[in-house]
Structures are given as structure tokens and as C-alpha cells.
Amino acid sequence: MSTYHRRQRSGLLNALDEVRFGHQRTLNLRDSMPTAADARARAEAWLRERQVAVSGDVLIITGRGKGSPGGVGVVHAEIHKLLGSLKRKGVISDVANHTEGSFVVTLAPLSMLLQAARRQRDRSDTTPASECPSALSALEPSTRALLRQLAVRSLAGLGTALPDHFVDEEMLRQFSLLAAGVVSGEGGEERLRQAIARAIQEVDEA
């Protein structure tokens, strides 16, 4: 294929990607040329935020890494490893190579995020129940009420009545998971409530 035709094909693919994904569903790591570590941190934060805000597919552009030592795309390889980790954690549900330098990623439902975290039982990411009131006290009562609804619904699958401290721990765990994907600043708590409400709906529909 001639250089002209390669450029023409590349331009067409870029146009199709713009129509399909748009700015809100595209993370372009190629243009800023970050280190592998920076790219991983940016991609994880972005995917967690996108999971809370939207659903469906998103596009991550890493570039092919032709300028990397040995021609091996270190950013592409690092993002590939990250996506495998985030799939196990319930942040994404599927990933596919889109081009040599990009991935199409399917965001997981929020209910999958909550279920995966419970299965992993990673105690290093939890806080003792005694700290729960202080950790959540800054939230508005309506937000805490929604969190409690989500916790009770999530724990209902265990099939037995549980002590209050189990619910408190579940509230704090879910808050930590969901808040990690909420953009801070003005309107942040409203965005958190929307995420909790969506998670409740997904748990009820499961």
C-alpha cells in the first residue's frame, strides 16, 4: 500500500472513530507522549471516572511505539497489562485491539465493580467499621441513605440477616469504590448520588 493510501485509510479510520466515540469516550495517550507509569495512572483514573459517568465502549489510543527503544511500544504494553488488571477488578468487562496502537474497552456495570471487590476480599482496601461514621459524616443525609440502600441490597444475596456493622462496612467499601470514579469539585456529591442510584438499579436488575 502506498504512503498516500495509508494516510487516506488512516484519516478515514480516525473520522469513523470520532463519530463512534467522540471526545468524551476517547483517551489519547499518544499525543502527550507520557512515560509508561504516567500513562497507566492516567488511563486507570480515566477508566474509573468513565465507568461511573457513562456505559458502553470507550477508545484508548496508545500509539504503536515506533519511537520506543527496539520499536516496542512500552505505553501500549503497559496499558494492555492495566486492562487485564481492571477486568479482574470489575472496572471493565471486555477489551479488544482496535488498531496496532489503540484499544476498544467495554466499561463494566457498576454492580460488577462492587461484586468483584467483594470476591477479592482485599482487606488492605477496607476501613474498620469503627471509622465508618467519621468517613461518611461529611456526606449529605440523602447520600448516606442511598449508600445504605445499596449496601443492604448488595448484602441481601448472602441470604441471612447481618449485623449493622456489616452494613456499615459495606457502605464504606462501596463509597470508596464509587467515589474513586467521581470527578471532585462542584456537583461532585450529586454525581456520586447518581452513581449510587445507578448501582442500585443494576443490583436490582441482576
JSON list of C-alpha atoms in Angstrom, two decimals:
[
{"chain": "A", "resi": 1, "resn": "MET", "atom": "CA", "xyz": [0.00, 0.00, 0.00]},
{"chain": "A", "resi": 2, "resn": "SER", "atom": "CA", "xyz": [1.38, 3.41, -0.96]},
{"chain": "A", "resi": 3, "resn": "THR", "atom": "CA", "xyz": [2.05, 6.15, 1.59]},
{"chain": "A", "resi": 4, "resn": "TYR", "atom": "CA", "xyz": [-0.82, 8.16, 0.13]},
{"chain": "A", "resi": 5, "resn": "HIS", "atom": "CA", "xyz": [-3.28, 5.31, 0.52]},
{"chain": "A", "resi": 6, "resn": "ARG", "atom": "CA", "xyz": [-2.06, 4.54, 4.06]},
{"chain": "A", "resi": 7, "resn": "ARG", "atom": "CA", "xyz": [-2.66, 8.16, 5.05]},
{"chain": "A", "resi": 8, "resn": "GLN", "atom": "CA", "xyz": [-6.05, 8.15, 3.36]},
{"chain": "A", "resi": 9, "resn": "ARG", "atom": "CA", "xyz": [-7.05, 4.97, 5.19]},
{"chain": "A", "resi": 10, "resn": "SER", "atom": "CA", "xyz": [-5.76, 6.34, 8.49]},
{"chain": "A", "resi": 11, "resn": "GLY", "atom": "CA", "xyz": [-7.74, 9.53, 8.02]},
{"chain": "A", "resi": 12, "resn": "LEU", "atom": "CA", "xyz": [-10.91, 7.55, 7.31]},
{"chain": "A", "resi": 13, "resn": "LEU", "atom": "CA", "xyz": [-10.42, 5.38, 10.43]},
{"chain": "A", "resi": 14, "resn": "ASN", "atom": "CA", "xyz": [-9.85, 8.48, 12.56]},
{"chain": "A", "resi": 15, "resn": "ALA", "atom": "CA", "xyz": [-13.04, 10.03, 11.22]},
{"chain": "A", "resi": 16, "resn": "LEU", "atom": "CA", "xyz": [-15.02, 6.88, 11.96]},
{"chain": "A", "resi": 17, "resn": "ASP", "atom": "CA", "xyz": [-13.59, 6.73, 15.48]},
{"chain": "A", "resi": 18, "resn": "GLU", "atom": "CA", "xyz": [-14.55, 10.36, 16.06]},
{"chain": "A", "resi": 19, "resn": "VAL", "atom": "CA", "xyz": [-18.15, 9.60, 15.07]},
{"chain": "A", "resi": 20, "resn": "ARG", "atom": "CA", "xyz": [-18.31, 6.41, 17.15]},
{"chain": "A", "resi": 21, "resn": "PHE", "atom": "CA", "xyz": [-16.55, 7.58, 20.31]},
{"chain": "A", "resi": 22, "resn": "GLY", "atom": "CA", "xyz": [-16.21, 11.37, 20.29]},
{"chain": "A", "resi": 23, "resn": "HIS", "atom": "CA", "xyz": [-14.18, 13.38, 22.77]},
{"chain": "A", "resi": 24, "resn": "GLN", "atom": "CA", "xyz": [-15.97, 12.09, 25.86]},
{"chain": "A", "resi": 25, "resn": "ARG", "atom": "CA", "xyz": [-15.18, 8.45, 25.10]},
{"chain": "A", "resi": 26, "resn": "THR", "atom": "CA", "xyz": [-11.61, 8.80, 23.85]},
{"chain": "A", "resi": 27, "resn": "LEU", "atom": "CA", "xyz": [-8.37, 8.92, 25.82]},
{"chain": "A", "resi": 28, "resn": "ASN", "atom": "CA", "xyz": [-5.45, 9.89, 23.59]},
{"chain": "A", "resi": 29, "resn": "LEU", "atom": "CA", "xyz": [-2.19, 9.00, 25.28]},
{"chain": "A", "resi": 30, "resn": "ARG", "atom": "CA", "xyz": [-0.19, 9.11, 22.06]},
{"chain": "A", "resi": 31, "resn": "ASP", "atom": "CA", "xyz": [-0.17, 12.88, 21.61]},
{"chain": "A", "resi": 32, "resn": "SER", "atom": "CA", "xyz": [1.18, 13.71, 25.09]},
{"chain": "A", "resi": 33, "resn": "MET", "atom": "CA", "xyz": [3.90, 11.02, 24.93]},
{"chain": "A", "resi": 34, "resn": "PRO", "atom": "CA", "xyz": [3.78, 10.09, 28.64]},
{"chain": "A", "resi": 35, "resn": "THR", "atom": "CA", "xyz": [6.02, 7.58, 30.38]},
{"chain": "A", "resi": 36, "resn": "ALA", "atom": "CA", "xyz": [4.57, 4.10, 30.82]},
{"chain": "A", "resi": 37, "resn": "ALA", "atom": "CA", "xyz": [3.89, 4.81, 34.51]},
{"chain": "A", "resi": 38, "resn": "ASP", "atom": "CA", "xyz": [2.17, 8.13, 33.78]},
{"chain": "A", "resi": 39, "resn": "ALA", "atom": "CA", "xyz": [0.11, 6.54, 31.01]},
{"chain": "A", "resi": 40, "resn": "ARG", "atom": "CA", "xyz": [-1.01, 3.76, 33.34]},
{"chain": "A", "resi": 41, "resn": "ALA", "atom": "CA", "xyz": [-2.04, 6.21, 36.08]},
{"chain": "A", "resi": 42, "resn": "ARG", "atom": "CA", "xyz": [-3.93, 8.43, 33.63]},
{"chain": "A", "resi": 43, "resn": "ALA", "atom": "CA", "xyz": [-5.69, 5.52, 31.97]},
{"chain": "A", "resi": 44, "resn": "GLU", "atom": "CA", "xyz": [-6.80, 3.92, 35.24]},
{"chain": "A", "resi": 45, "resn": "ALA", "atom": "CA", "xyz": [-8.15, 7.20, 36.63]},
{"chain": "A", "resi": 46, "resn": "TRP", "atom": "CA", "xyz": [-9.92, 7.95, 33.35]},
{"chain": "A", "resi": 47, "resn": "LEU", "atom": "CA", "xyz": [-11.49, 4.49, 33.06]},
{"chain": "A", "resi": 48, "resn": "ARG", "atom": "CA", "xyz": [-12.75, 4.57, 36.64]},
{"chain": "A", "resi": 49, "resn": "GLU", "atom": "CA", "xyz": [-14.28, 8.00, 36.04]},
{"chain": "A", "resi": 50, "resn": "ARG", "atom": "CA", "xyz": [-15.83, 6.90, 32.74]},
{"chain": "A", "resi": 51, "resn": "GLN", "atom": "CA", "xyz": [-17.30, 3.78, 34.38]},
{"chain": "A", "resi": 52, "resn": "VAL", "atom": "CA", "xyz": [-19.18, 5.98, 36.83]},
{"chain": "A", "resi": 53, "resn": "ALA", "atom": "CA", "xyz": [-20.23, 8.57, 34.26]},
{"chain": "A", "resi": 54, "resn": "VAL", "atom": "CA", "xyz": [-21.15, 6.52, 31.18]},
{"chain": "A", "resi": 55, "resn": "SER", "atom": "CA", "xyz": [-21.60, 2.97, 29.93]},
{"chain": "A", "resi": 56, "resn": "GLY", "atom": "CA", "xyz": [-20.63, 1.09, 26.79]},
{"chain": "A", "resi": 57, "resn": "ASP", "atom": "CA", "xyz": [-17.40, 1.29, 24.79]},
{"chain": "A", "resi": 58, "resn": "VAL", "atom": "CA", "xyz": [-14.52, 3.75, 25.02]},
{"chain": "A", "resi": 59, "resn": "LEU", "atom": "CA", "xyz": [-11.32, 4.15, 22.99]},
{"chain": "A", "resi": 60, "resn": "ILE", "atom": "CA", "xyz": [-7.78, 4.35, 24.36]},
{"chain": "A", "resi": 61, "resn": "ILE", "atom": "CA", "xyz": [-5.11, 5.47, 21.90]},
{"chain": "A", "resi": 62, "resn": "THR", "atom": "CA", "xyz": [-1.58, 4.47, 22.92]},
{"chain": "A", "resi": 63, "resn": "GLY", "atom": "CA", "xyz": [0.29, 4.75, 19.65]},
{"chain": "A", "resi": 64, "resn": "ARG", "atom": "CA", "xyz": [2.33, 1.91, 18.18]},
{"chain": "A", "resi": 65, "resn": "GLY", "atom": "CA", "xyz": [5.55, 2.91, 19.91]},
{"chain": "A", "resi": 66, "resn": "LYS", "atom": "CA", "xyz": [7.74, 3.10, 16.82]},
{"chain": "A", "resi": 67, "resn": "GLY", "atom": "CA", "xyz": [9.92, 5.64, 18.60]},
{"chain": "A", "resi": 68, "resn": "SER", "atom": "CA", "xyz": [10.40, 3.42, 21.65]},
{"chain": "A", "resi": 69, "resn": "PRO", "atom": "CA", "xyz": [13.65, 1.51, 22.20]},
{"chain": "A", "resi": 70, "resn": "GLY", "atom": "CA", "xyz": [13.68, -1.51, 19.92]},
{"chain": "A", "resi": 71, "resn": "GLY", "atom": "CA", "xyz": [10.43, -0.36, 18.36]},
{"chain": "A", "resi": 72, "resn": "VAL", "atom": "CA", "xyz": [8.47, -1.93, 21.22]},
{"chain": "A", "resi": 73, "resn": "GLY", "atom": "CA", "xyz": [5.52, 0.18, 22.37]},
{"chain": "A", "resi": 74, "resn": "VAL", "atom": "CA", "xyz": [6.10, 0.42, 26.12]},
{"chain": "A", "resi": 75, "resn": "VAL", "atom": "CA", "xyz": [2.96, 2.50, 26.68]},
{"chain": "A", "resi": 76, "resn": "HIS", "atom": "CA", "xyz": [0.85, 0.09, 24.64]},
{"chain": "A", "resi": 77, "resn": "ALA", "atom": "CA", "xyz": [2.23, -2.88, 26.58]},
{"chain": "A", "resi": 78, "resn": "GLU", "atom": "CA", "xyz": [1.69, -1.17, 29.94]},
{"chain": "A", "resi": 79, "resn": "ILE", "atom": "CA", "xyz": [-1.91, -0.28, 29.12]},
{"chain": "A", "resi": 80, "resn": "HIS", "atom": "CA", "xyz": [-2.53, -3.85, 27.98]},
{"chain": "A", "resi": 81, "resn": "LYS", "atom": "CA", "xyz": [-1.38, -5.10, 31.40]},
{"chain": "A", "resi": 82, "resn": "LEU", "atom": "CA", "xyz": [-3.51, -2.47, 33.15]},
{"chain": "A", "resi": 83, "resn": "LEU", "atom": "CA", "xyz": [-6.62, -3.51, 31.24]},
{"chain": "A", "resi": 84, "resn": "GLY", "atom": "CA", "xyz": [-6.18, -7.11, 32.35]},
{"chain": "A", "resi": 85, "resn": "SER", "atom": "CA", "xyz": [-5.97, -5.96, 35.96]},
{"chain": "A", "resi": 86, "resn": "LEU", "atom": "CA", "xyz": [-9.02, -3.68, 35.67]},
{"chain": "A", "resi": 87, "resn": "LYS", "atom": "CA", "xyz": [-11.04, -6.50, 34.13]},
{"chain": "A", "resi": 88, "resn": "ARG", "atom": "CA", "xyz": [-10.37, -8.65, 37.20]},
{"chain": "A", "resi": 89, "resn": "LYS", "atom": "CA", "xyz": [-11.38, -5.70, 39.41]},
{"chain": "A", "resi": 90, "resn": "GLY", "atom": "CA", "xyz": [-14.69, -5.20, 37.61]},
{"chain": "A", "resi": 91, "resn": "VAL", "atom": "CA", "xyz": [-13.87, -1.80, 36.09]},
{"chain": "A", "resi": 92, "resn": "ILE", "atom": "CA", "xyz": [-14.05, -3.09, 32.53]},
{"chain": "A", "resi": 93, "resn": "SER", "atom": "CA", "xyz": [-15.77, -6.14, 31.11]},
{"chain": "A", "resi": 94, "resn": "ASP", "atom": "CA", "xyz": [-14.02, -6.56, 27.77]},
{"chain": "A", "resi": 95, "resn": "VAL", "atom": "CA", "xyz": [-11.10, -5.25, 25.72]},
{"chain": "A", "resi": 96, "resn": "ALA", "atom": "CA", "xyz": [-10.15, -5.65, 22.07]},
{"chain": "A", "resi": 97, "resn": "ASN", "atom": "CA", "xyz": [-7.31, -4.44, 19.90]},
{"chain": "A", "resi": 98, "resn": "HIS", "atom": "CA", "xyz": [-8.75, -1.74, 17.67]},
{"chain": "A", "resi": 99, "resn": "THR", "atom": "CA", "xyz": [-5.60, -0.90, 15.73]},
{"chain": "A", "resi": 100, "resn": "GLU", "atom": "CA", "xyz": [-1.90, -1.55, 16.34]},
{"chain": "A", "resi": 101, "resn": "GLY", "atom": "CA", "xyz": [-1.92, 1.45, 18.64]},
{"chain": "A", "resi": 102, "resn": "SER", "atom": "CA", "xyz": [-5.36, 1.51, 20.27]},
{"chain": "A", "resi": 103, "resn": "PHE", "atom": "CA", "xyz": [-7.84, -0.50, 22.32]},
{"chain": "A", "resi": 104, "resn": "VAL", "atom": "CA", "xyz": [-11.62, -0.54, 22.41]},
{"chain": "A", "resi": 105, "resn": "VAL", "atom": "CA", "xyz": [-12.65, -1.07, 26.03]},
{"chain": "A", "resi": 106, "resn": "THR", "atom": "CA", "xyz": [-16.10, -2.02, 27.27]},
{"chain": "A", "resi": 107, "resn": "LEU", "atom": "CA", "xyz": [-16.88, -0.47, 30.65]},
{"chain": "A", "resi": 108, "resn": "ALA", "atom": "CA", "xyz": [-18.31, -2.85, 33.23]},
{"chain": "A", "resi": 109, "resn": "PRO", "atom": "CA", "xyz": [-21.59, -2.15, 35.03]},
{"chain": "A", "resi": 110, "resn": "LEU", "atom": "CA", "xyz": [-21.08, -0.62, 38.48]},
{"chain": "A", "resi": 111, "resn": "SER", "atom": "CA", "xyz": [-22.64, -3.73, 40.00]},
{"chain": "A", "resi": 112, "resn": "MET", "atom": "CA", "xyz": [-19.74, -5.75, 38.57]},
{"chain": "A", "resi": 113, "resn": "LEU", "atom": "CA", "xyz": [-17.25, -3.39, 40.23]},
{"chain": "A", "resi": 114, "resn": "LEU", "atom": "CA", "xyz": [-18.90, -3.93, 43.62]},
{"chain": "A", "resi": 115, "resn": "GLN", "atom": "CA", "xyz": [-19.14, -7.70, 43.20]},
{"chain": "A", "resi": 116, "resn": "ALA", "atom": "CA", "xyz": [-15.53, -8.08, 42.08]},
{"chain": "A", "resi": 117, "resn": "ALA", "atom": "CA", "xyz": [-14.25, -6.13, 45.07]},
{"chain": "A", "resi": 118, "resn": "ARG", "atom": "CA", "xyz": [-16.22, -8.34, 47.45]},
{"chain": "A", "resi": 119, "resn": "ARG", "atom": "CA", "xyz": [-14.90, -11.51, 45.82]},
{"chain": "A", "resi": 120, "resn": "GLN", "atom": "CA", "xyz": [-11.34, -10.34, 46.12]},
{"chain": "A", "resi": 121, "resn": "ARG", "atom": "CA", "xyz": [-11.77, -9.54, 49.81]},
{"chain": "A", "resi": 122, "resn": "ASP", "atom": "CA", "xyz": [-8.76, -7.29, 49.72]},
{"chain": "A", "resi": 123, "resn": "ARG", "atom": "CA", "xyz": [-8.69, -6.15, 53.33]},
{"chain": "A", "resi": 124, "resn": "SER", "atom": "CA", "xyz": [-5.99, -3.58, 52.57]},
{"chain": "A", "resi": 125, "resn": "ASP", "atom": "CA", "xyz": [-8.61, -1.54, 50.71]},
{"chain": "A", "resi": 126, "resn": "THR", "atom": "CA", "xyz": [-11.14, -1.53, 53.54]},
{"chain": "A", "resi": 127, "resn": "THR", "atom": "CA", "xyz": [-11.52, 0.51, 56.69]},
{"chain": "A", "resi": 128, "resn": "PRO", "atom": "CA", "xyz": [-12.67, -0.83, 60.08]},
{"chain": "A", "resi": 129, "resn": "ALA", "atom": "CA", "xyz": [-16.33, -0.26, 60.81]},
{"chain": "A", "resi": 130, "resn": "SER", "atom": "CA", "xyz": [-15.41, 1.98, 63.74]},
{"chain": "A", "resi": 131, "resn": "GLU", "atom": "CA", "xyz": [-14.13, 4.54, 61.22]},
{"chain": "A", "resi": 132, "resn": "CYS", "atom": "CA", "xyz": [-17.25, 4.41, 59.08]},
{"chain": "A", "resi": 133, "resn": "PRO", "atom": "CA", "xyz": [-19.24, 7.21, 60.77]},
{"chain": "A", "resi": 134, "resn": "SER", "atom": "CA", "xyz": [-16.39, 9.73, 60.51]},
{"chain": "A", "resi": 135, "resn": "ALA", "atom": "CA", "xyz": [-15.57, 8.73, 56.95]},
{"chain": "A", "resi": 136, "resn": "LEU", "atom": "CA", "xyz": [-19.15, 9.22, 55.76]},
{"chain": "A", "resi": 137, "resn": "SER", "atom": "CA", "xyz": [-20.29, 12.01, 58.10]},
{"chain": "A", "resi": 138, "resn": "ALA", "atom": "CA", "xyz": [-19.40, 14.72, 55.59]},
{"chain": "A", "resi": 139, "resn": "LEU", "atom": "CA", "xyz": [-21.93, 13.33, 53.13]},
{"chain": "A", "resi": 140, "resn": "GLU", "atom": "CA", "xyz": [-25.45, 14.67, 52.95]},
{"chain": "A", "resi": 141, "resn": "PRO", "atom": "CA", "xyz": [-28.13, 12.51, 54.64]},
{"chain": "A", "resi": 142, "resn": "SER", "atom": "CA", "xyz": [-29.69, 11.68, 51.27]},
{"chain": "A", "resi": 143, "resn": "THR", "atom": "CA", "xyz": [-26.35, 10.36, 50.02]},
{"chain": "A", "resi": 144, "resn": "ARG", "atom": "CA", "xyz": [-25.84, 8.21, 53.12]},
{"chain": "A", "resi": 145, "resn": "ALA", "atom": "CA", "xyz": [-29.39, 6.89, 52.77]},
{"chain": "A", "resi": 146, "resn": "LEU", "atom": "CA", "xyz": [-28.71, 5.85, 49.17]},
{"chain": "A", "resi": 147, "resn": "LEU", "atom": "CA", "xyz": [-25.46, 4.20, 50.22]},
{"chain": "A", "resi": 148, "resn": "ARG", "atom": "CA", "xyz": [-27.30, 2.24, 52.90]},
{"chain": "A", "resi": 149, "resn": "GLN", "atom": "CA", "xyz": [-29.90, 1.10, 50.35]},
{"chain": "A", "resi": 150, "resn": "LEU", "atom": "CA", "xyz": [-27.12, -0.09, 48.06]},
{"chain": "A", "resi": 151, "resn": "ALA", "atom": "CA", "xyz": [-25.32, -1.87, 50.90]},
{"chain": "A", "resi": 152, "resn": "VAL", "atom": "CA", "xyz": [-28.47, -3.66, 52.07]},
{"chain": "A", "resi": 153, "resn": "ARG", "atom": "CA", "xyz": [-29.37, -4.74, 48.53]},
{"chain": "A", "resi": 154, "resn": "SER", "atom": "CA", "xyz": [-25.83, -5.94, 47.84]},
{"chain": "A", "resi": 155, "resn": "LEU", "atom": "CA", "xyz": [-25.71, -7.96, 51.04]},
{"chain": "A", "resi": 156, "resn": "ALA", "atom": "CA", "xyz": [-29.18, -9.42, 50.54]},
{"chain": "A", "resi": 157, "resn": "GLY", "atom": "CA", "xyz": [-27.69, -12.07, 48.29]},
{"chain": "A", "resi": 158, "resn": "LEU", "atom": "CA", "xyz": [-25.92, -13.59, 51.29]},
{"chain": "A", "resi": 159, "resn": "GLY", "atom": "CA", "xyz": [-29.32, -14.88, 52.40]},
{"chain": "A", "resi": 160, "resn": "THR", "atom": "CA", "xyz": [-29.16, -14.07, 56.09]},
{"chain": "A", "resi": 161, "resn": "ALA", "atom": "CA", "xyz": [-29.72, -11.16, 58.43]},
{"chain": "A", "resi": 162, "resn": "LEU", "atom": "CA", "xyz": [-26.45, -9.37, 59.07]},
{"chain": "A", "resi": 163, "resn": "PRO", "atom": "CA", "xyz": [-25.34, -7.16, 61.98]},
{"chain": "A", "resi": 164, "resn": "ASP", "atom": "CA", "xyz": [-25.33, -3.40, 61.45]},
{"chain": "A", "resi": 165, "resn": "HIS", "atom": "CA", "xyz": [-21.55, -3.25, 61.35]},
{"chain": "A", "resi": 166, "resn": "PHE", "atom": "CA", "xyz": [-21.59, -5.44, 58.21]},
{"chain": "A", "resi": 167, "resn": "VAL", "atom": "CA", "xyz": [-23.84, -2.86, 56.54]},
{"chain": "A", "resi": 168, "resn": "ASP", "atom": "CA", "xyz": [-21.59, -0.03, 57.75]},
{"chain": "A", "resi": 169, "resn": "GLU", "atom": "CA", "xyz": [-18.52, -1.75, 56.31]},
{"chain": "A", "resi": 170, "resn": "GLU", "atom": "CA", "xyz": [-20.33, -2.37, 53.03]},
{"chain": "A", "resi": 171, "resn": "MET", "atom": "CA", "xyz": [-21.39, 1.29, 52.85]},
{"chain": "A", "resi": 172, "resn": "LEU", "atom": "CA", "xyz": [-17.81, 2.44, 53.34]},
{"chain": "A", "resi": 173, "resn": "ARG", "atom": "CA", "xyz": [-16.44, -0.07, 50.86]},
{"chain": "A", "resi": 174, "resn": "GLN", "atom": "CA", "xyz": [-18.93, 0.95, 48.19]},
{"chain": "A", "resi": 175, "resn": "PHE", "atom": "CA", "xyz": [-18.33, 4.63, 48.87]},
{"chain": "A", "resi": 176, "resn": "SER", "atom": "CA", "xyz": [-14.58, 4.12, 48.38]},
{"chain": "A", "resi": 177, "resn": "LEU", "atom": "CA", "xyz": [-15.10, 2.27, 45.10]},
{"chain": "A", "resi": 178, "resn": "LEU", "atom": "CA", "xyz": [-17.63, 4.67, 43.61]},
{"chain": "A", "resi": 179, "resn": "ALA", "atom": "CA", "xyz": [-16.01, 7.87, 44.84]},
{"chain": "A", "resi": 180, "resn": "ALA", "atom": "CA", "xyz": [-12.77, 6.89, 43.11]},
{"chain": "A", "resi": 181, "resn": "GLY", "atom": "CA", "xyz": [-14.54, 7.44, 39.79]},
{"chain": "A", "resi": 182, "resn": "VAL", "atom": "CA", "xyz": [-16.37, 10.65, 40.63]},
{"chain": "A", "resi": 183, "resn": "VAL", "atom": "CA", "xyz": [-14.92, 13.96, 39.47]},
{"chain": "A", "resi": 184, "resn": "SER", "atom": "CA", "xyz": [-14.43, 16.15, 42.52]},
{"chain": "A", "resi": 185, "resn": "GLY", "atom": "CA", "xyz": [-15.44, 19.77, 42.79]},
{"chain": "A", "resi": 186, "resn": "GLU", "atom": "CA", "xyz": [-18.78, 21.48, 42.35]},
{"chain": "A", "resi": 187, "resn": "GLY", "atom": "CA", "xyz": [-21.57, 18.97, 41.87]},
{"chain": "A", "resi": 188, "resn": "GLY", "atom": "CA", "xyz": [-19.37, 16.09, 42.97]},
{"chain": "A", "resi": 189, "resn": "GLU", "atom": "CA", "xyz": [-21.79, 14.73, 45.56]},
{"chain": "A", "resi": 190, "resn": "GLU", "atom": "CA", "xyz": [-24.68, 14.89, 43.11]},
{"chain": "A", "resi": 191, "resn": "ARG", "atom": "CA", "xyz": [-22.59, 12.87, 40.66]},
{"chain": "A", "resi": 192, "resn": "LEU", "atom": "CA", "xyz": [-21.91, 10.41, 43.46]},
{"chain": "A", "resi": 193, "resn": "ARG", "atom": "CA", "xyz": [-25.64, 10.07, 44.20]},
{"chain": "A", "resi": 194, "resn": "GLN", "atom": "CA", "xyz": [-26.32, 9.43, 40.52]},
{"chain": "A", "resi": 195, "resn": "ALA", "atom": "CA", "xyz": [-23.67, 6.70, 40.52]},
{"chain": "A", "resi": 196, "resn": "ILE", "atom": "CA", "xyz": [-25.15, 5.09, 43.65]},
{"chain": "A", "resi": 197, "resn": "ALA", "atom": "CA", "xyz": [-28.65, 5.21, 42.19]},
{"chain": "A", "resi": 198, "resn": "ARG", "atom": "CA", "xyz": [-27.41, 3.59, 39.01]},
{"chain": "A", "resi": 199, "resn": "ALA", "atom": "CA", "xyz": [-25.64, 0.87, 41.00]},
{"chain": "A", "resi": 200, "resn": "ILE", "atom": "CA", "xyz": [-28.84, 0.17, 42.96]},
{"chain": "A", "resi": 201, "resn": "GLN", "atom": "CA", "xyz": [-30.77, -0.20, 39.72]},
{"chain": "A", "resi": 202, "resn": "GLU", "atom": "CA", "xyz": [-28.14, -2.59, 38.31]},
{"chain": "A", "resi": 203, "resn": "VAL", "atom": "CA", "xyz": [-28.11, -4.70, 41.50]},
{"chain": "A", "resi": 204, "resn": "ASP", "atom": "CA", "xyz": [-31.93, -4.90, 41.44]},
{"chain": "A", "resi": 205, "resn": "GLU", "atom": "CA", "xyz": [-31.90, -5.95, 37.78]},
{"chain": "A", "resi": 206, "resn": "ALA", "atom": "CA", "xyz": [-29.20, -8.59, 38.25]}
]
